[in-house]
Structures are given as C-alpha cells and as structure tokens.
Amino acid sequence: MTAIDPAALPADPTAPAPLALPEQGWLEWVSARGDGGLDRARALVDELRAHPPAATLDVLARWDAVQTAMADAGSVGSLFSEVHPDAAVRERAETVVQRVQRLETDLGLDPDLYAVFAALDPEGLGDDASRLLERTLRDFRRSGVDRDESTRDRLRELNERAIVLSQEFSKNMREDVRSIRVRPEQLAGMPQDWVDAHPMGDDGLVTVTTDYPDVVPFRTFAHDAEARRELVTQFLTIAWPANDTVLQQLLAVRREIATLLGYASWADYDAEVKMIGTGEAIGDFVDRITDLSTDSAQRDKQVLLDRLRRDRPEATDIDGADATYFAELVRKEQLAVDAQRVRTYFDFERVRQGLLDVTGRLFGLEWHRVTDAPSWHHDVATYDVHADGERIGRIHLDLHPRDGKYKHAAQFDLVPGLAGRQLAEGVLVCNFNRGLLEHDEVVTLFHEFGHLVHHVLAGRGRWVRFSGVATEWDFVEAPSQMLEEWAWDEAVLATFARNADGETIPPELVRAMRAADDFGKGYDARTQMFYAALSYDLHVNPTDDVTARLRELMARYSVFPYVEGTHMHCHFGHLDGYSSAYYTYMWSLVIAKDMFSAFDADDLFAPEVAARYRDRVLAPGGRRDAADLVHDFLGRDYTFDAYAAWLAR
C-alpha cells in the first residue's frame, strides 16, 4: 500500500463523496437513511406510474432511481442488522430490511406499474438498457404480477412472512454462542498465544466458545478427544431447536411461492435465473462432482482412519469430531507441515497489509487508510480505493469478533457504486483473532476480499441493477475462489509472511503446505456435495424430520458419518441466503480453476492477463451473462478440465 496522504491528493469537485457515517446517533441515522430511501422510492414510483415518460430510456432512468434508493436503504439495513454493537440499532436495521423487501414485493406485484414497462418499445436501446428492460420484465413475471388478485395477495403475504423468518433464522444463529468449560490440562496441544488469551476462571476452568477464533484451532490442535467432541457437538447444535422450526416454516413458504408461480419446486424457480438453469441440473451436478471426487476421498479418508487407529485400535470409522485433528496430524507427521509452525508466519497486521499490497499490485489499485473516518466500532479500518489517481471506492474492514456480530465471513454492500453519482462502498466482515492466523484463515481473508474488489471495480456503471457483484448468483464465488490462489503462491507469501524474528516463510515450507492442502480435497469435495445435496433436497422433497433427512444425505454424499446428537442444519446459514443453491460454491470453483489456468504460474502478477481479467470479468459487474464474461477472458467456453486435473493431482 502506498504511503500517500489522501488529504494531499487533488479533489475532483464533480466526483461523488463517500457516505457520511455518523459520529454518534446511529439509531437516528439508520432510521433516516432507511426511511428516507424508501420514501424517495415510493414518491418516484407514484410519479412513474401516474406520468410515465414517453421515451423508453427515460422510463428506465426513473426506474433506476427507484432501485438506487431501495438499494441504498437495503444495504444499510442488511449491514447494520449484522454488525452494529448496539442491539437497538441492529433491531432497527432489521425493520429497514423488512420494509425494503416488503416494498420490493409490492412493486413486483403491481399490475399498473408492470403495464408501464410492458408497453415500452425496446427498439433503439443500447445493450445495457436493453438488458435492463428484459431483466425488469422478467422480475415482474417471476413476482407473479400476471396472476389473479387473490394469488397476488397470497404471494405478498408469503413474501412478507419469508422476510421475518429469514431474519429470525439469522438472529438465532448470531445470538446463540455456546461454550464448554475445560480443565487447563485439556488445553494440551493448543498454541501458546491461544492459551494465554484464555485465562482460567475463578473455578479453575477455561471457557472455550463456538465462535470461530475458538472452535477452529481447538478442533484442529486440542489433544483431548472428549473436549474436542464436546465443542464440535455444541458447534453443530447452534440455534437448535429454535431454527429447526423456523427452517421448516421457511421451506413451506418457499414451496407455496413456487407452486403459485407455476414451478415444480423452489429449486426450479430459483435456478431459472442462474447459470445452471434448472433444479434438475443441480442434482446432476452434485452427482457428477461426487463421482469425480470419490476415489480421492476414500483414499485420503483411509489415511485418516489408519492414523486414528494408532491411537484407538478399536476404531471402525472417523467423524467430524476427529477428522480435522487427525488431518492436522497427518499433515504434520507424514507431509512435514506443522500448522503451529505455519501460523507463526501469519501475524494479523502483516497479513492485512500484505493482502492490500498484493491486490493493489494485481488490480492496479491503491488503498489509502482514512484514519479520521467515523465508523460503527473502533475495530473497523477504512480505506479509500484509488485507480489511476482517481478515488473509485471506499472499503471498511471489520475483522474481529464481538458480541452480537455476524459470526461468519462475508462481504456486505454499504453503497452500490454508480458512475458520477455514488461512490462504491463495501464492508468486509470476518471474525479473526488479533494475533496469529491459521493459513486457512489467510485463505478466507483473500477469498472474501475478492468480493470486495469485485464490488468496487464493478461500481462505475450506469445502472444500479448491474453494479457490483451482480452476476448470476452461481458465479459470484468464482472470482473470490480464484483470488485464493495468491494466498498459496510462495513468491506472493514471501512479500508479507514473516515470523516474529523477521524471517520470511521458507519456499520449501510453502510447497509442503500446498502438497498438504491437496490431502483431503476429495473428501472435502464430498462434504461440499453433502451440503449442496441438503440445500437442494430440502427444497424439493418435504420432510417432517430434517435431522433424519440430513443423516440420510450425509450417508449418501459425505464420507464421514453423522456426529450423534447434532443438528447442523440449524446453523447452516446458507439455507437462508442461498436456499437451494449451495452447489454454487463448487460450480464456481470449477470455473475459478479454469480461469486461473490463464495465469502464468511463475508470475501471478503478469500485467497483461491481470488487466484482462480485471477489465473483462470484474469491472462489467452484471452487464453481461457470466458465461460470456468468462468466454471473453479465456477466449473459449469454460470446461471441467482444469478442475478435474486439480482433483486428480
């Protein structure tokens, strides 16, 4: 990252400014931002419905203003319902989300508004405007605007119910932090810095929570099998039993919506607007990946089981309470990679700076720290994003855990970028500790930052509908998955991975890490296909007992058996946001591996290919179909070849 002071840069008086966040008074600010956007949207819709312009392009411009106002309100609601430290602000933000989605439903079911767009002449529109009109008409149809009045009323009721259930599902996960209490000797195997950060209580016991900075290292390093199993069981029962009921209700709502709209299942309805096209194709894809990965999965699982039997000769199988721990032992003992040694090279502050340096060099960007920017918590680090001397966006990094905060890792929009009108702003939300990171966490940080870069680079277009990460939903992970490759390259890691003595991570260690990472990729793929099958099946085949169905699907797709007494579906947040489309992660990985094949493995910063990727895949946002973006970058259609070769390696 360059050391230029942003205040010293010449200001463009015509350029949009960042969103002015408050120093205090957050409750009022969230209310004003949310309600103001909705009021503006309603007024614009009323005018558009009553007095539509004669020119098609003018109608689309009015509609773009409506969608921008709603996106501005919705982004603030979605973000601050998950990250603000004040529960009252989170709850107020949740009501903003409800109101935005309620208005979206109302507009989609408004036959008079639909008539305005149905009457438009598409002749003479440019490619982007023509695409916007086509997508808008498709949205109306998928909302049910052409159904009778009673059906529209029922759809409106169901959509409002889905909003409430979705928020309840997320809230139950966010607020249900579980823990176990262990004796100090049960911390054997844990890194010393982790032990130092977990002092004994007055009763002589140590608390270990289900938050990621605790559960990930504990299930990886803790020698005590009983304690590991207890914590994993608690982790896999977060939000049980509350979310079992909520999920069943949400699934029922989705089934009824799909039926009323004329689809065989929710999966068919949802897949229609994705690259995959149909629900049936999801099942076919899951089975294809399962077949491709089975030999590798069974081979590496047997290695784990053999290692387990050295400690427990009577063992006949290995499950999720032991698999992570014994995979780490295999990597250490047989593949010469000690994760505790590896983590000494990944100090959080160095990793964060290294990430900025790497992505800045790759994409031709500069990240300027803004030290006086107001934020919702003192942990948040804010940066202005510059390209070719121009500020093109602002990012906020909220990377450490706290009570009431979103528990996973994700990128959230704060402002959708629009050329000359709004500066793209995004927020990276993670839960890393402040000391040393596991390399897996470094990979996660690179992955999620990929979404942030996509949001900013694609935030300089004309239409908000195509701003940011606006491609088909089963492509959005591909750019982020591809950026993970830079977190594995020895030359890249050498730029920031140093231990406390200032020693750079050795190249031979990085090569060993990569070889060790290949171990288990087959059974990881099978695990992912279990998640994808669960996501798909629950939306196609109703069941009265989700846990029982989960066990059946796990036996079919995962190579690891069910952990007794657990209910992971209650903590499977993607059943909310991704619904039937968890397959997206593997679908995107297939494409990511193919796109990465275009880069020179000996020089991941080669400027020509990096610029082509930035300009042809990331910068367009949703202006073209994802398959066309990839074709434009690769010069051909994507294939399974690179993924299959990687899996077989």
XYZ file of C-alpha atoms in Angstrom:
649
model
C 0.000 0.000 0.000
C 1.322 3.403 -0.909
C 2.023 5.880 1.865
C 0.366 8.811 0.100
C -1.765 11.008 2.337
C -5.275 11.104 0.799
C -5.719 14.657 2.049
C -2.835 15.730 -0.170
C -4.480 14.410 -3.327
C -6.256 16.923 -5.561
C -10.012 16.680 -5.163
C -12.376 16.392 -8.107
C -15.340 18.616 -7.213
C -17.610 16.607 -9.513
C -16.703 13.219 -8.045
C -19.144 11.616 -5.613
C -18.141 11.673 -1.958
C -18.154 8.715 0.425
C -21.215 8.122 2.543
C -21.149 10.357 5.623
C -21.368 7.973 8.572
C -22.316 9.464 11.946
C -20.009 10.008 14.904
C -22.946 9.178 17.168
C -26.731 8.968 16.931
C -26.634 5.723 14.957
C -30.219 4.785 15.689
C -31.482 8.003 14.181
C -29.079 7.794 11.260
C -30.068 4.238 10.301
C -33.729 5.219 10.562
C -33.238 8.300 8.404
C -31.135 6.505 5.788
C -33.583 3.645 5.579
C -36.851 5.528 5.776
C -35.576 8.341 3.586
C -34.605 5.939 0.828
C -37.959 4.196 0.978
C -39.907 7.456 0.959
C -37.910 8.614 -2.049
C -38.526 5.332 -3.843
C -42.277 5.470 -3.234
C -42.521 9.044 -4.467
C -40.608 8.167 -7.626
C -42.830 5.141 -8.253
C -46.005 7.168 -7.776
C -44.780 9.688 -10.333
C -43.677 6.971 -12.751
C -46.988 5.153 -12.510
C -49.067 8.312 -12.905
C -46.955 10.120 -15.511
C -44.617 7.727 -17.328
C -42.198 9.462 -19.720
C -42.724 8.864 -23.409
C -39.191 7.649 -24.091
C -38.215 4.132 -23.015
C -34.802 5.274 -21.839
C -36.373 7.924 -19.607
C -38.646 5.330 -18.008
C -35.654 3.114 -17.323
C -33.791 6.072 -15.796
C -36.696 6.717 -13.416
C -36.784 3.037 -12.511
C -33.038 3.100 -11.901
C -33.542 5.952 -9.446
C -36.165 3.862 -7.625
C -33.871 0.857 -7.439
C -30.957 3.001 -6.272
C -32.975 4.470 -3.417
C -34.070 0.996 -2.358
C -30.559 -0.415 -2.639
C -29.171 2.404 -0.514
C -31.730 1.705 2.196
C -31.436 -2.050 1.955
C -27.638 -2.053 2.148
C -27.632 -0.063 5.368
C -30.299 -2.313 6.846
C -28.591 -5.557 5.864
C -25.170 -4.493 7.122
C -26.045 -2.898 10.432
C -28.536 -5.583 11.417
C -25.492 -7.886 11.483
C -22.587 -5.770 12.736
C -23.652 -2.825 14.873
C -22.653 -3.268 18.532
C -25.905 -1.709 19.784
C -28.772 -4.216 19.810
C -31.312 -1.410 19.368
C -29.584 -0.323 16.150
C -29.466 -3.923 14.908
C -33.177 -4.314 15.547
C -33.973 -1.009 13.840
C -31.869 -2.070 10.857
C -33.835 -5.319 10.691
C -37.054 -3.332 10.326
C -35.452 -1.394 7.462
C -34.693 -4.669 5.685
C -38.265 -5.814 6.228
C -39.669 -2.588 4.810
C -37.345 -2.647 1.778
C -38.244 -6.223 0.936
C -41.928 -5.507 1.528
C -41.763 -2.633 -0.950
C -39.917 -4.849 -3.439
C -42.747 -7.365 -3.148
C -45.425 -4.691 -3.538
C -43.785 -3.235 -6.630
C -43.280 -6.642 -8.207
C -46.991 -7.393 -7.773
C -48.232 -4.002 -9.016
C -50.066 -4.595 -12.353
C -50.323 -0.878 -13.127
C -46.593 -0.412 -12.746
C -45.947 -3.536 -14.806
C -48.159 -2.128 -17.562
C -45.799 0.854 -17.857
C -42.868 -1.452 -18.669
C -44.844 -3.923 -20.769
C -45.829 -1.068 -23.097
C -42.261 0.120 -23.689
C -40.697 -0.029 -27.145
C -37.322 -1.841 -26.927
C -36.142 -0.612 -30.312
C -33.040 1.560 -30.399
C -31.846 0.775 -26.873
C -28.175 0.109 -26.270
C -27.045 -3.268 -24.981
C -27.134 -2.305 -21.292
C -30.521 -0.593 -21.419
C -31.996 -3.446 -23.451
C -30.693 -5.921 -20.873
C -32.162 -3.828 -18.066
C -35.604 -3.797 -19.699
C -35.517 -7.543 -20.298
C -34.450 -8.233 -16.698
C -37.114 -5.883 -15.333
C -39.898 -7.610 -17.254
C -38.573 -10.985 -16.102
C -38.596 -9.797 -12.487
C -42.241 -8.789 -12.753
C -43.196 -12.146 -14.206
C -41.302 -14.035 -11.503
C -43.012 -11.944 -8.855
C -46.439 -13.134 -10.058
C -47.729 -9.821 -11.378
C -49.695 -11.647 -14.096
C -51.618 -13.787 -11.569
C -55.128 -13.040 -10.332
C -55.667 -10.667 -7.438
C -56.160 -13.324 -4.757
C -52.950 -15.087 -5.813
C -51.039 -11.809 -5.760
C -52.349 -11.108 -2.272
C -51.216 -14.531 -1.090
C -47.791 -14.076 -2.685
C -47.438 -10.741 -0.932
C -48.309 -12.367 2.386
C -45.864 -15.228 1.805
C -43.010 -12.929 0.839
C -43.505 -10.827 3.948
C -43.532 -13.988 6.045
C -40.311 -15.154 4.375
C -38.582 -11.897 5.336
C -39.432 -12.318 9.011
C -38.443 -15.997 9.058
C -35.148 -15.275 7.327
C -34.229 -12.644 9.879
C -35.261 -14.903 12.744
C -33.104 -17.724 11.361
C -30.072 -15.406 11.160
C -30.691 -13.836 14.561
C -30.938 -17.210 16.282
C -27.524 -18.176 14.895
C -25.959 -14.823 15.686
C -27.079 -14.747 19.295
C -26.623 -18.395 20.265
C -22.952 -18.515 21.269
C -22.326 -21.776 23.101
C -19.319 -22.840 25.130
C -17.684 -25.619 27.070
C -15.637 -25.442 30.260
C -12.393 -27.379 30.339
C -9.570 -28.031 32.762
C -6.232 -26.381 31.933
C -4.646 -29.748 31.136
C -7.300 -30.259 28.442
C -5.687 -27.397 26.508
C -2.690 -29.578 25.709
C -1.750 -29.139 22.065
C -3.154 -25.627 21.773
C -0.861 -22.801 20.599
C 0.624 -20.840 23.486
C -0.726 -17.485 22.319
C -4.222 -19.004 22.237
C -3.759 -20.413 25.762
C -2.520 -17.033 27.012
C -5.677 -15.395 25.633
C -7.898 -17.854 27.551
C -7.195 -17.451 31.285
C -8.786 -19.652 33.915
C -11.920 -18.504 35.660
C -12.360 -18.376 39.431
C -13.397 -22.028 39.371
C -10.139 -23.056 37.726
C -11.765 -23.858 34.370
C -11.261 -22.294 30.939
C -14.142 -21.252 28.674
C -13.978 -22.255 25.014
C -16.750 -20.850 22.807
C -18.281 -21.844 19.496
C -17.052 -18.617 17.871
C -14.575 -19.263 15.063
C -11.407 -17.974 16.803
C -12.020 -20.676 19.420
C -13.634 -23.583 17.627
C -11.334 -23.710 14.584
C -7.999 -24.013 16.432
C -9.481 -26.165 19.201
C -10.823 -28.840 16.859
C -7.512 -28.698 14.964
C -4.950 -28.836 17.779
C -6.501 -29.900 21.096
C -5.277 -33.378 22.058
C -8.212 -34.099 24.355
C -10.672 -36.072 22.215
C -13.504 -35.758 24.719
C -13.212 -31.979 24.863
C -12.977 -31.742 21.067
C -16.117 -33.812 20.651
C -17.980 -31.762 23.229
C -17.102 -28.482 21.496
C -17.845 -29.794 17.988
C -21.204 -31.087 19.216
C -22.029 -27.686 20.681
C -20.944 -26.007 17.437
C -23.152 -28.300 15.361
C -26.184 -27.639 17.567
C -26.090 -23.825 17.496
C -29.648 -22.462 17.175
C -31.193 -25.870 17.907
C -34.107 -26.376 18.414
C -35.341 -22.889 17.530
C -34.120 -22.880 13.935
C -35.493 -26.343 13.214
C -38.969 -24.871 13.486
C -38.040 -21.662 11.670
C -36.468 -23.598 8.802
C -39.487 -25.834 8.333
C -41.702 -22.764 8.142
C -39.365 -21.060 5.684
C -39.240 -24.142 3.460
C -43.044 -24.349 3.474
C -43.315 -20.693 2.464
C -40.884 -21.187 -0.421
C -42.728 -24.290 -1.628
C -46.019 -22.433 -1.733
C -44.486 -19.441 -3.551
C -43.013 -21.720 -6.211
C -46.306 -23.583 -6.632
C -48.326 -20.393 -7.006
C -45.889 -19.190 -9.664
C -46.204 -22.434 -11.619
C -42.887 -24.116 -10.810
C -42.457 -27.744 -9.812
C -40.264 -26.775 -6.855
C -38.471 -23.845 -5.264
C -35.229 -25.202 -6.732
C -36.655 -24.845 -10.253
C -37.837 -21.324 -9.511
C -34.510 -20.285 -8.021
C -32.332 -21.944 -10.693
C -34.149 -20.258 -13.579
C -32.082 -17.074 -13.207
C -28.758 -18.800 -12.543
C -26.134 -20.256 -14.839
C -27.301 -23.785 -14.055
C -30.810 -23.122 -15.408
C -32.934 -25.853 -13.776
C -33.357 -27.600 -10.451
C -32.772 -30.992 -12.014
C -29.380 -29.816 -13.240
C -28.379 -29.154 -9.621
C -28.876 -32.806 -8.741
C -26.939 -33.874 -11.834
C -24.070 -31.543 -10.942
C -23.924 -32.813 -7.354
C -23.748 -36.396 -8.588
C -21.071 -35.531 -11.163
C -18.772 -33.945 -8.575
C -19.465 -36.812 -6.180
C -18.316 -39.306 -8.806
C -15.235 -37.263 -9.713
C -14.094 -36.980 -6.096
C -14.925 -40.416 -4.689
C -11.611 -42.207 -5.336
C -9.565 -39.357 -3.857
C -11.981 -39.042 -0.933
C -11.860 -42.701 0.023
C -8.072 -42.851 -0.338
C -7.436 -39.891 1.980
C -10.119 -40.889 4.464
C -8.397 -44.256 4.838
C -5.189 -42.408 5.733
C -7.074 -40.573 8.490
C -8.635 -43.770 9.784
C -5.300 -45.568 9.808
C -3.793 -42.725 11.828
C -6.746 -42.740 14.245
C -6.296 -46.478 14.801
C -2.764 -45.928 16.022
C -4.366 -44.123 18.982
C -7.614 -46.100 19.099
C -7.130 -49.581 17.627
C -10.792 -50.399 18.039
C -11.963 -47.522 15.781
C -14.021 -48.523 12.739
C -14.737 -45.043 11.352
C -13.847 -41.390 11.831
C -16.267 -38.460 12.047
C -16.186 -34.671 12.134
C -15.217 -34.503 15.802
C -11.891 -36.167 14.975
C -11.293 -35.617 11.254
C -9.832 -32.094 11.465
C -7.481 -33.042 14.303
C -6.188 -36.190 12.628
C -5.862 -34.450 9.262
C -3.568 -31.985 11.002
C -1.554 -34.873 12.499
C -1.225 -36.482 9.064
C -0.017 -33.234 7.553
C 2.495 -32.797 10.369
C 3.754 -36.368 10.636
C 3.538 -37.617 7.065
C 3.580 -34.444 4.964
C 6.006 -32.430 7.121
C 3.686 -29.472 7.680
C 3.155 -28.269 11.234
C 0.266 -25.798 11.271
C 1.505 -24.348 14.561
C 4.795 -23.520 12.890
C 2.998 -22.208 9.817
C 0.852 -19.811 11.823
C 3.936 -18.086 13.283
C 4.427 -16.512 9.846
C 0.934 -15.030 9.701
C 0.649 -12.152 12.111
C -2.730 -10.492 11.562
C -1.411 -6.977 10.949
C 1.162 -8.186 8.431
C -1.412 -10.325 6.665
C -3.865 -7.453 6.341
C -1.163 -5.174 4.928
C 0.092 -7.939 2.653
C -3.404 -8.509 1.306
C -3.695 -4.836 0.402
C -0.274 -4.802 -1.234
C -0.956 -7.950 -3.262
C -4.381 -6.913 -4.517
C -3.206 -3.387 -5.187
C -0.408 -4.654 -7.398
C -2.595 -7.232 -9.125
C -5.515 -4.951 -9.951
C -3.726 -1.617 -10.317
C -5.266 -0.167 -7.157
C -4.061 1.924 -4.222
C -5.530 1.623 -0.732
C -5.290 4.796 1.349
C -6.041 4.454 5.065
C -8.603 7.009 6.285
C -7.843 7.396 9.963
C -10.491 10.000 10.768
C -13.468 8.242 9.138
C -16.384 7.649 11.529
C -17.356 4.006 11.965
C -19.651 1.794 13.990
C -16.804 0.245 16.023
C -13.197 1.113 16.800
C -12.034 -2.179 15.221
C -13.119 -1.023 11.765
C -10.344 0.081 9.402
C -11.392 2.318 6.493
C -9.555 2.770 3.180
C -10.186 4.859 0.103
C -9.598 2.981 -3.145
C -7.751 4.767 -5.948
C -7.100 3.770 -9.551
C -5.137 5.942 -11.978
C -5.159 8.789 -9.469
C -8.938 8.731 -9.069
C -10.868 7.642 -5.999
C -13.191 4.864 -7.172
C -14.462 3.480 -3.885
C -14.159 3.076 -0.141
C -13.856 -0.129 1.875
C -14.294 -0.888 5.564
C -12.610 -3.896 7.208
C -14.451 -5.197 10.295
C -12.372 -8.275 11.013
C -12.583 -9.196 14.717
C -15.353 -10.925 16.722
C -17.601 -9.258 19.275
C -20.932 -9.947 20.927
C -23.943 -9.636 18.654
C -21.881 -9.549 15.468
C -22.285 -11.745 12.392
C -20.429 -14.979 13.126
C -19.112 -15.988 9.726
C -17.161 -14.225 6.951
C -18.843 -12.193 4.222
C -18.736 -9.029 2.166
C -21.632 -6.590 2.638
C -22.564 -3.677 0.401
C -22.766 -0.276 2.040
C -23.318 1.799 -1.116
C -23.733 0.496 -4.687
C -21.388 2.399 -6.980
C -22.717 4.423 -9.929
C -20.624 6.477 -12.322
C -20.679 10.148 -11.327
C -23.402 9.592 -8.736
C -22.371 7.252 -5.932
C -19.012 6.009 -4.728
C -18.951 2.227 -4.319
C -18.511 1.255 -0.670
C -18.260 -2.238 0.725
C -17.602 -3.850 4.092
C -15.629 -6.995 4.837
C -16.968 -8.745 7.933
C -14.878 -11.539 9.477
C -14.044 -12.956 12.901
C -10.273 -13.327 13.171
C -8.215 -13.072 16.338
C -5.745 -10.208 16.696
C -2.589 -12.303 16.866
C -1.526 -15.191 14.670
C -3.746 -16.618 11.932
C -4.062 -20.142 10.634
C -3.184 -20.283 6.953
C -6.772 -21.359 6.268
C -7.843 -18.022 7.742
C -5.432 -16.204 5.436
C -7.056 -18.003 2.508
C -10.502 -16.997 3.813
C -9.403 -13.367 4.036
C -8.174 -13.396 0.433
C -11.418 -15.069 -0.662
C -13.743 -12.576 0.975
C -11.608 -9.641 -0.130
C -12.175 -10.838 -3.673
C -15.857 -9.966 -3.284
C -14.898 -6.521 -2.015
C -12.657 -5.858 -5.021
C -15.431 -7.056 -7.346
C -17.919 -4.700 -5.682
C -15.637 -1.683 -6.101
C -14.347 -2.386 -9.618
C -17.878 -3.024 -10.902
C -19.204 0.124 -9.276
C -18.647 2.580 -12.123
C -21.513 1.760 -14.462
C -24.741 3.492 -15.478
C -27.370 1.180 -13.978
C -27.606 0.098 -10.360
C -29.075 -3.239 -11.441
C -25.653 -4.219 -12.817
C -23.490 -2.556 -10.149
C -21.037 -4.581 -8.084
C -21.286 -8.332 -7.658
C -24.369 -8.500 -9.877
C -23.679 -11.572 -11.980
C -25.665 -14.789 -11.756
C -25.517 -15.997 -8.173
C -23.780 -19.267 -9.024
C -20.854 -17.308 -10.484
C -20.271 -14.771 -7.707
C -17.882 -17.031 -5.778
C -15.613 -17.761 -8.753
C -13.557 -14.539 -8.641
C -13.069 -14.904 -4.889
C -12.128 -18.555 -5.157
C -9.591 -17.682 -7.820
C -8.016 -14.981 -5.626
C -7.332 -17.689 -3.023
C -4.577 -18.936 -5.337
C -2.470 -15.871 -4.481
C -2.555 -16.926 -0.809
C -0.800 -20.178 -1.800
C 1.954 -18.819 -4.029
C 5.414 -18.849 -2.454
C 6.534 -15.636 -4.173
C 3.369 -13.844 -3.048
C 3.590 -15.113 0.529
C 7.232 -14.078 0.701
C 6.086 -10.454 0.451
C 4.330 -10.486 3.823
C 4.604 -13.831 5.648
C 7.265 -13.343 8.331
C 7.707 -14.655 11.845
C 8.472 -12.642 14.975
C 12.199 -12.724 14.150
C 11.540 -11.200 10.728
C 12.287 -14.421 8.866
C 10.362 -14.921 5.623
C 8.352 -18.091 5.258
C 10.652 -20.650 3.569
C 9.734 -21.613 -0.021
C 10.039 -25.296 0.817
C 7.502 -24.861 3.619
C 5.045 -23.217 1.223
C 5.498 -26.070 -1.246
C 4.883 -28.549 1.556
C 1.794 -26.580 2.631
C 0.392 -26.775 -0.884
C 1.049 -30.510 -1.058
C -0.556 -30.938 2.349
C -3.552 -28.873 1.233
C -4.093 -31.332 -1.593
C -4.547 -34.003 1.050
C -8.239 -34.300 1.786
C -9.532 -32.314 -1.173
C -11.524 -35.336 -2.317
C -13.330 -35.810 0.961
C -13.741 -32.032 1.247
C -15.484 -32.118 -2.152
C -17.743 -34.925 -0.946
C -18.558 -32.905 2.173
C -19.428 -29.923 -0.014
C -21.682 -32.147 -2.091
C -23.451 -33.263 1.076
C -24.132 -29.613 1.887
C -25.260 -28.979 -1.692
C -27.492 -32.055 -1.685
C -29.045 -30.998 1.621
C -29.646 -27.484 0.324
C -31.269 -28.853 -2.849
C -33.191 -31.769 -1.365
C -34.895 -29.815 1.416
C -36.350 -27.511 -1.237
C -37.582 -30.381 -3.407
C -38.628 -33.167 -1.028
C -40.594 -32.082 2.048
C -39.761 -33.924 5.251
C -41.156 -33.857 8.776
C -37.750 -34.605 10.311
C -34.900 -32.535 8.893
C -32.309 -34.180 11.126
C -33.287 -37.636 9.867
C -33.121 -36.434 6.259
C -29.765 -34.824 6.968
C -28.453 -38.173 8.224
C -29.640 -39.950 5.065
C -27.994 -37.430 2.757
C -24.813 -37.392 4.794
C -24.562 -41.172 4.482
C -25.009 -40.885 0.704
C -22.719 -37.954 -0.090
C -20.223 -37.381 2.713
C -17.565 -39.956 3.518
C -17.792 -39.005 7.205
C -20.595 -40.295 9.440
C -23.075 -38.182 11.327
C -21.967 -36.833 14.723
C -24.557 -38.100 17.173
C -26.775 -35.522 18.833
C -26.151 -32.740 16.304
C -28.427 -30.681 14.071
C -26.124 -28.718 11.766
C -28.980 -27.523 9.569
C -29.950 -25.095 12.332
C -26.540 -23.425 11.963
C -26.320 -23.772 8.173
C -26.826 -20.122 7.308
C -26.680 -20.776 3.575
C -30.077 -22.464 3.788
C -31.350 -18.939 4.252
C -29.292 -16.824 1.855
C -28.519 -19.451 -0.804
C -31.696 -21.517 -0.298
C -31.458 -24.459 -2.739
C -28.270 -23.213 -4.389
C -25.374 -24.177 -2.118
C -24.000 -26.046 -5.144
C -22.866 -22.548 -6.168
C -19.560 -22.893 -4.311
C -18.439 -25.953 -6.252
C -19.926 -24.725 -9.541
C -17.934 -21.519 -9.115
C -14.795 -23.457 -8.180
C -14.930 -25.351 -11.462
C -14.951 -22.014 -13.294
C -12.340 -20.472 -10.973
C -9.875 -23.287 -11.670
C -10.407 -22.793 -15.406
C -9.923 -19.013 -15.220
C -6.779 -19.424 -13.123
C -5.289 -21.626 -15.829
C -4.915 -18.458 -17.926
C -2.369 -17.014 -15.465
C 1.350 -17.752 -15.577
C 2.118 -19.920 -12.539
C 5.608 -18.413 -12.422
C 4.362 -14.818 -12.405
C 0.913 -14.302 -10.948
C 1.300 -10.538 -11.365
C 1.867 -10.639 -15.124
C 0.169 -7.348 -16.089
C -1.499 -8.307 -19.371
C -3.534 -11.224 -18.082
C -4.285 -9.492 -14.767
C -5.606 -6.412 -16.552
C -7.645 -8.527 -18.961
C -9.205 -10.401 -16.046
C -9.933 -7.162 -14.155
C -11.485 -5.433 -17.150
C -13.373 -8.350 -18.713
C -14.586 -10.324 -15.700
C -14.737 -7.983 -12.683
C -15.372 -4.473 -13.998
C -18.518 -5.258 -16.068
C -20.484 -6.345 -12.991
C -23.795 -7.741 -14.193
C -23.780 -6.129 -17.628
C -23.259 -9.486 -19.375
C -24.002 -13.126 -18.635
C -21.280 -14.777 -16.589
C -20.589 -17.389 -19.267
C -19.923 -14.574 -21.734
C -17.587 -12.794 -19.306
C -15.565 -15.966 -18.860
C -15.504 -16.623 -22.607
C -14.308 -13.083 -23.213
C -11.458 -13.621 -20.744
C -10.439 -17.155 -21.747
C -11.224 -16.884 -25.436
C -13.351 -20.035 -25.173
C -16.172 -21.560 -23.126
C -15.216 -22.793 -19.667
C -14.709 -26.526 -19.116
C -14.314 -29.038 -16.267
C -10.810 -29.928 -17.430
C -8.763 -27.773 -15.042
C -10.907 -28.754 -12.065
C -10.738 -32.472 -12.883
C -6.960 -32.273 -13.304
C -6.609 -30.492 -9.953
C -8.825 -33.045 -8.228
C -6.843 -35.940 -9.663
C -3.467 -34.421 -8.748
